[in-house]
Amino acid sequence: QQQVKQSPQSLIVQKGGISIINCAYENTAFDYFPWYQQFPGKGPALLIAIRPDVSEKKEGRFTISFNKSAKQFSLHIMDSQPGDSATYFCAASKGYSTLTFGKGTMLLVSP
Amino acid sequence: DAGITQSPRHKVTETGTPVTLRCHQTENHRYMYWYRQDPGHGLRLIHYSYGVKDTDKGEVSDGYSVSRSKTEDFLLTLESATSSQTSVYFCAISDRVKVYEQYFGPGTRLTVT
């Protein structure tokens, strides 16, 4: 049973465009929703995270939008750059328990 | 990589042989995790540890065992490697309070022939 569903699997965006990756979850007990960024040959790294009592969080060009009633959250990358090309994972955690990851989105930003 | 090392970084082994992967941290974090990453499956938790000698199973624990005798070391053992265990293995650490904030090691690419 996949508890965090992520879409799309892959995404191609032109330089300067907006990249949008969506995730949906089922377990309403989740209380933290992080996004991780992974470059080829490297381990994932935390990018940004949000709690369910906040509808939006912005850090630079990266924004998480959270819709608690729909049990959905999304990552928006504004002014996408070729250096943003990476695989992005959404995730969810519950208390002191473990993280559940989505299956990932491979983003390619074309020059 | 936040003071996390994994060894070996690459390994090729034959079906049926035992394999041990090591994760070492210098951050004194209480929680340590082992994940495997496969195309189309994302990151899947194998086992994790919430303290010395305290471990628990993750989503895909069959065929794997772990041990943690010191805060800084977390070992993953494949008792009898199979081709389905060919994967990239990542170790991660976190503070007890911020489980959502995990720091990942560089990974170990394991090929079972």
GROMACS .gro file of C-alpha atoms in nm:
model
  224
    1GLN     CA    1   0.000   0.000   0.000
    2GLN     CA    2   0.156   0.323  -0.117
    3GLN     CA    3   0.085   0.592   0.138
    4VAL     CA    4   0.233   0.882  -0.057
    5LYS     CA    5   0.157   0.909  -0.428
    6GLN     CA    6   0.372   1.138  -0.639
    7SER     CA    7   0.322   1.270  -0.991
    8PRO     CA    8   0.442   1.311  -1.255
    9GLN     CA    9   0.717   1.050  -1.284
   10SER     CA   10   0.916   1.281  -1.509
   11LEU     CA   11   0.892   1.643  -1.611
   12ILE     CA   12   1.061   1.860  -1.870
   13VAL     CA   13   1.047   2.236  -1.820
   14GLN     CA   14   1.209   2.516  -2.013
   15LYS     CA   15   1.455   2.743  -1.839
   16GLY     CA   16   1.268   3.020  -1.662
   17GLY     CA   17   0.946   2.821  -1.640
   18ILE     CA   18   0.760   2.687  -1.335
   19SER     CA   19   0.806   2.325  -1.233
   20ILE     CA   20   0.519   2.170  -1.040
   21ILE     CA   21   0.529   1.832  -0.867
   22ASN     CA   22   0.229   1.695  -0.682
   23CYS     CA   23   0.185   1.451  -0.396
   24ALA     CA   24  -0.116   1.300  -0.225
   25TYR     CA   25  -0.129   1.115   0.102
   26GLU     CA   26  -0.379   0.893   0.278
   27ASN     CA   27  -0.281   0.886   0.644
   28THR     CA   28  -0.420   1.189   0.825
   29ALA     CA   29  -0.181   1.122   1.115
   30PHE     CA   30   0.113   1.246   0.907
   31ASP     CA   31   0.244   1.564   1.066
   32TYR     CA   32   0.541   1.674   0.856
   33PHE     CA   33   0.585   1.686   0.481
   34PRO     CA   34   0.939   1.732   0.351
   35TRP     CA   35   1.073   1.745  -0.002
   36TYR     CA   36   1.411   1.599  -0.093
   37GLN     CA   37   1.631   1.675  -0.392
   38GLN     CA   38   1.871   1.421  -0.535
   39PHE     CA   39   2.140   1.479  -0.796
   40PRO     CA   40   2.280   1.186  -0.995
   41GLY     CA   41   2.530   0.984  -0.796
   42LYS     CA   42   2.446   1.159  -0.469
   43GLY     CA   43   2.225   1.090  -0.171
   44PRO     CA   44   1.899   1.282  -0.132
   45ALA     CA   45   1.912   1.612   0.057
   46LEU     CA   46   1.634   1.792   0.240
   47LEU     CA   47   1.509   2.084   0.034
   48ILE     CA   48   1.212   2.224   0.222
   49ALA     CA   49   0.948   2.097   0.466
   50ILE     CA   50   0.603   2.202   0.585
   51ARG     CA   51   0.365   2.124   0.869
   52PRO     CA   52  -0.007   2.065   0.795
   53ASP     CA   53  -0.114   2.376   0.988
   54VAL     CA   54   0.059   2.594   0.728
   55SER     CA   55  -0.086   2.636   0.377
   56GLU     CA   56   0.230   2.759   0.208
   57LYS     CA   57   0.602   2.783   0.273
   58LYS     CA   58   0.851   2.957   0.051
   59GLU     CA   59   1.229   2.937   0.046
   60GLY     CA   60   1.385   3.126  -0.240
   61ARG     CA   61   1.250   2.987  -0.566
   62PHE     CA   62   1.100   2.681  -0.395
   63THR     CA   63   0.746   2.685  -0.255
   64ILE     CA   64   0.540   2.412  -0.091
   65SER     CA   65   0.163   2.447  -0.116
   66PHE     CA   66  -0.041   2.237   0.125
   67ASN     CA   67  -0.412   2.148   0.102
   68LYS     CA   68  -0.508   1.963   0.418
   69SER     CA   69  -0.870   1.897   0.321
   70ALA     CA   70  -0.767   1.741  -0.009
   71LYS     CA   71  -0.469   1.562   0.151
   72GLN     CA   72  -0.242   1.698  -0.117
   73PHE     CA   73   0.076   1.902  -0.129
   74SER     CA   74   0.292   2.027  -0.409
   75LEU     CA   75   0.635   2.169  -0.483
   76HIS     CA   76   0.665   2.468  -0.712
   77ILE     CA   77   1.002   2.571  -0.852
   78MET     CA   78   0.985   2.922  -0.990
   79ASP     CA   79   1.220   3.046  -1.261
   80SER     CA   80   1.350   2.690  -1.309
   81GLN     CA   81   1.720   2.662  -1.396
   82PRO     CA   82   1.924   2.382  -1.556
   83GLY     CA   83   2.094   2.338  -1.217
   84ASP     CA   84   1.756   2.236  -1.075
   85SER     CA   85   1.760   1.924  -1.291
   86ALA     CA   86   1.741   1.643  -1.037
   87THR     CA   87   1.506   1.386  -0.891
   88TYR     CA   88   1.262   1.521  -0.634
   89PHE     CA   89   1.095   1.313  -0.365
   90CYS     CA   90   0.805   1.412  -0.148
   91ALA     CA   91   0.770   1.241   0.188
   92ALA     CA   92   0.559   1.231   0.501
   93SER     CA   93   0.635   1.153   0.862
   94LYS     CA   94   0.428   1.076   1.167
   95GLY     CA   95   0.551   1.174   1.511
   96TYR     CA   96   0.882   1.012   1.593
   97SER     CA   97   0.820   0.743   1.334
   98THR     CA   98   0.988   0.696   0.999
   99LEU     CA   99   0.958   0.879   0.667
  100THR     CA  100   0.742   0.747   0.385
  101PHE     CA  101   0.867   0.859   0.045
  102GLY     CA  102   0.690   0.907  -0.285
  103LYS     CA  103   0.841   0.734  -0.587
  104GLY     CA  104   1.014   1.044  -0.716
  105THR     CA  105   0.995   1.284  -1.009
  106MET     CA  106   1.283   1.327  -1.248
  107LEU     CA  107   1.299   1.693  -1.349
  108LEU     CA  108   1.489   1.813  -1.653
  109VAL     CA  109   1.518   2.185  -1.712
  110SER     CA  110   1.615   2.250  -2.072
  111PRO     CA  111   1.844   2.547  -2.145
  112ASP     CA  112   2.726   1.457   0.339
  113ALA     CA  113   2.679   1.564   0.702
  114GLY     CA  114   2.950   1.339   0.846
  115ILE     CA  115   2.815   1.014   0.706
  116THR     CA  116   3.030   0.762   0.528
  117GLN     CA  117   2.933   0.434   0.369
  118SER     CA  118   3.160   0.145   0.283
  119PRO     CA  119   3.216  -0.002   0.042
  120ARG     CA  120   3.095   0.246  -0.220
  121HIS     CA  121   3.073  -0.022  -0.487
  122LYS     CA  122   3.054  -0.397  -0.461
  123VAL     CA  123   2.998  -0.684  -0.698
  124THR     CA  124   2.919  -1.016  -0.539
  125GLU     CA  125   2.782  -1.355  -0.638
  126THR     CA  126   2.443  -1.497  -0.557
  127GLY     CA  127   2.441  -1.680  -0.225
  128THR     CA  128   2.732  -1.497  -0.065
  129PRO     CA  129   2.695  -1.287   0.252
  130VAL     CA  130   2.745  -0.914   0.223
  131THR     CA  131   2.781  -0.648   0.492
  132LEU     CA  132   2.747  -0.278   0.427
  133ARG     CA  133   2.868  -0.028   0.682
  134CYS     CA  134   2.739   0.316   0.772
  135HIS     CA  135   2.943   0.541   0.998
  136GLN     CA  136   2.834   0.880   1.134
  137THR     CA  137   3.018   1.149   1.326
  138GLU     CA  138   2.706   1.353   1.414
  139ASN     CA  139   2.601   1.157   1.724
  140HIS     CA  140   2.245   1.129   1.589
  141ARG     CA  141   2.027   0.874   1.760
  142TYR     CA  142   1.833   0.751   1.456
  143MET     CA  143   1.992   0.565   1.168
  144TYR     CA  144   1.824   0.418   0.861
  145TRP     CA  145   1.897   0.189   0.569
  146TYR     CA  146   1.712   0.246   0.240
  147ARG     CA  147   1.733   0.090  -0.100
  148GLN     CA  148   1.670   0.287  -0.416
  149ASP     CA  149   1.547   0.121  -0.733
  150PRO     CA  150   1.410   0.274  -1.055
  151GLY     CA  151   1.033   0.313  -1.030
  152HIS     CA  152   1.027   0.241  -0.659
  153GLY     CA  153   1.187   0.547  -0.507
  154LEU     CA  154   1.337   0.508  -0.162
  155ARG     CA  155   1.221   0.216   0.045
  156LEU     CA  156   1.308   0.168   0.410
  157ILE     CA  157   1.479  -0.161   0.494
  158HIS     CA  158   1.555  -0.128   0.866
  159TYR     CA  159   1.613   0.151   1.108
  160SER     CA  160   1.764   0.201   1.452
  161TYR     CA  161   1.643   0.432   1.725
  162GLY     CA  162   1.935   0.368   1.958
  163VAL     CA  163   2.222   0.131   2.031
  164LYS     CA  164   2.093  -0.225   1.997
  165ASP     CA  165   1.741  -0.091   1.921
  166THR     CA  166   1.630  -0.171   1.568
  167ASP     CA  167   1.306  -0.224   1.381
  168LYS     CA  168   1.192  -0.346   1.041
  169GLY     CA  169   1.098  -0.124   0.754
  170GLU     CA  170   0.892  -0.181   0.442
  171VAL     CA  171   1.130  -0.423   0.268
  172SER     CA  172   1.318  -0.605   0.545
  173ASP     CA  173   1.301  -0.963   0.415
  174GLY     CA  174   1.649  -1.097   0.341
  175TYR     CA  175   1.823  -0.826   0.542
  176SER     CA  176   1.945  -0.796   0.899
  177VAL     CA  177   2.103  -0.507   1.085
  178SER     CA  178   2.311  -0.444   1.392
  179ARG     CA  179   2.406  -0.137   1.591
  180SER     CA  180   2.657  -0.190   1.868
  181LYS     CA  181   2.778   0.172   1.878
  182THR     CA  182   2.602   0.504   1.823
  183GLU     CA  183   2.818   0.581   1.521
  184ASP     CA  184   2.792   0.251   1.330
  185PHE     CA  185   2.497   0.079   1.164
  186LEU     CA  186   2.558  -0.240   0.969
  187LEU     CA  187   2.334  -0.391   0.703
  188THR     CA  188   2.384  -0.760   0.623
  189LEU     CA  189   2.252  -0.960   0.333
  190GLU     CA  190   2.282  -1.313   0.468
  191SER     CA  191   2.265  -1.476   0.125
  192ALA     CA  192   2.261  -1.221  -0.155
  193THR     CA  193   2.012  -1.261  -0.440
  194SER     CA  194   1.993  -1.082  -0.775
  195SER     CA  195   1.680  -0.899  -0.655
  196GLN     CA  196   1.899  -0.725  -0.398
  197THR     CA  197   2.099  -0.552  -0.669
  198SER     CA  198   2.036  -0.189  -0.582
  199VAL     CA  199   2.179   0.134  -0.450
  200TYR     CA  200   2.177   0.137  -0.072
  201PHE     CA  201   2.163   0.459   0.127
  202CYS     CA  202   2.223   0.514   0.493
  203ALA     CA  203   2.060   0.812   0.662
  204ILE     CA  204   2.063   0.968   1.008
  205SER     CA  205   1.832   1.199   1.197
  206ASP     CA  206   1.776   1.356   1.530
  207ARG     CA  207   1.499   1.194   1.736
  208VAL     CA  208   1.284   1.507   1.729
  209LYS     CA  209   1.328   1.589   1.358
  210VAL     CA  210   1.269   1.253   1.194
  211TYR     CA  211   1.158   1.436   0.881
  212GLU     CA  212   1.504   1.593   0.849
  213GLN     CA  213   1.724   1.306   0.742
  214TYR     CA  214   2.082   1.332   0.623
  215PHE     CA  215   2.187   1.079   0.366
  216GLY     CA  216   2.520   0.917   0.296
  217PRO     CA  217   2.674   0.889  -0.052
  218GLY     CA  218   2.530   0.544  -0.118
  219THR     CA  219   2.664   0.197  -0.198
  220ARG     CA  220   2.602   0.044  -0.538
  221LEU     CA  221   2.565  -0.331  -0.494
  222THR     CA  222   2.550  -0.572  -0.786
  223VAL     CA  223   2.464  -0.936  -0.724
  224THR     CA  224   2.552  -1.158  -1.022
   0.00000   0.00000   0.00000
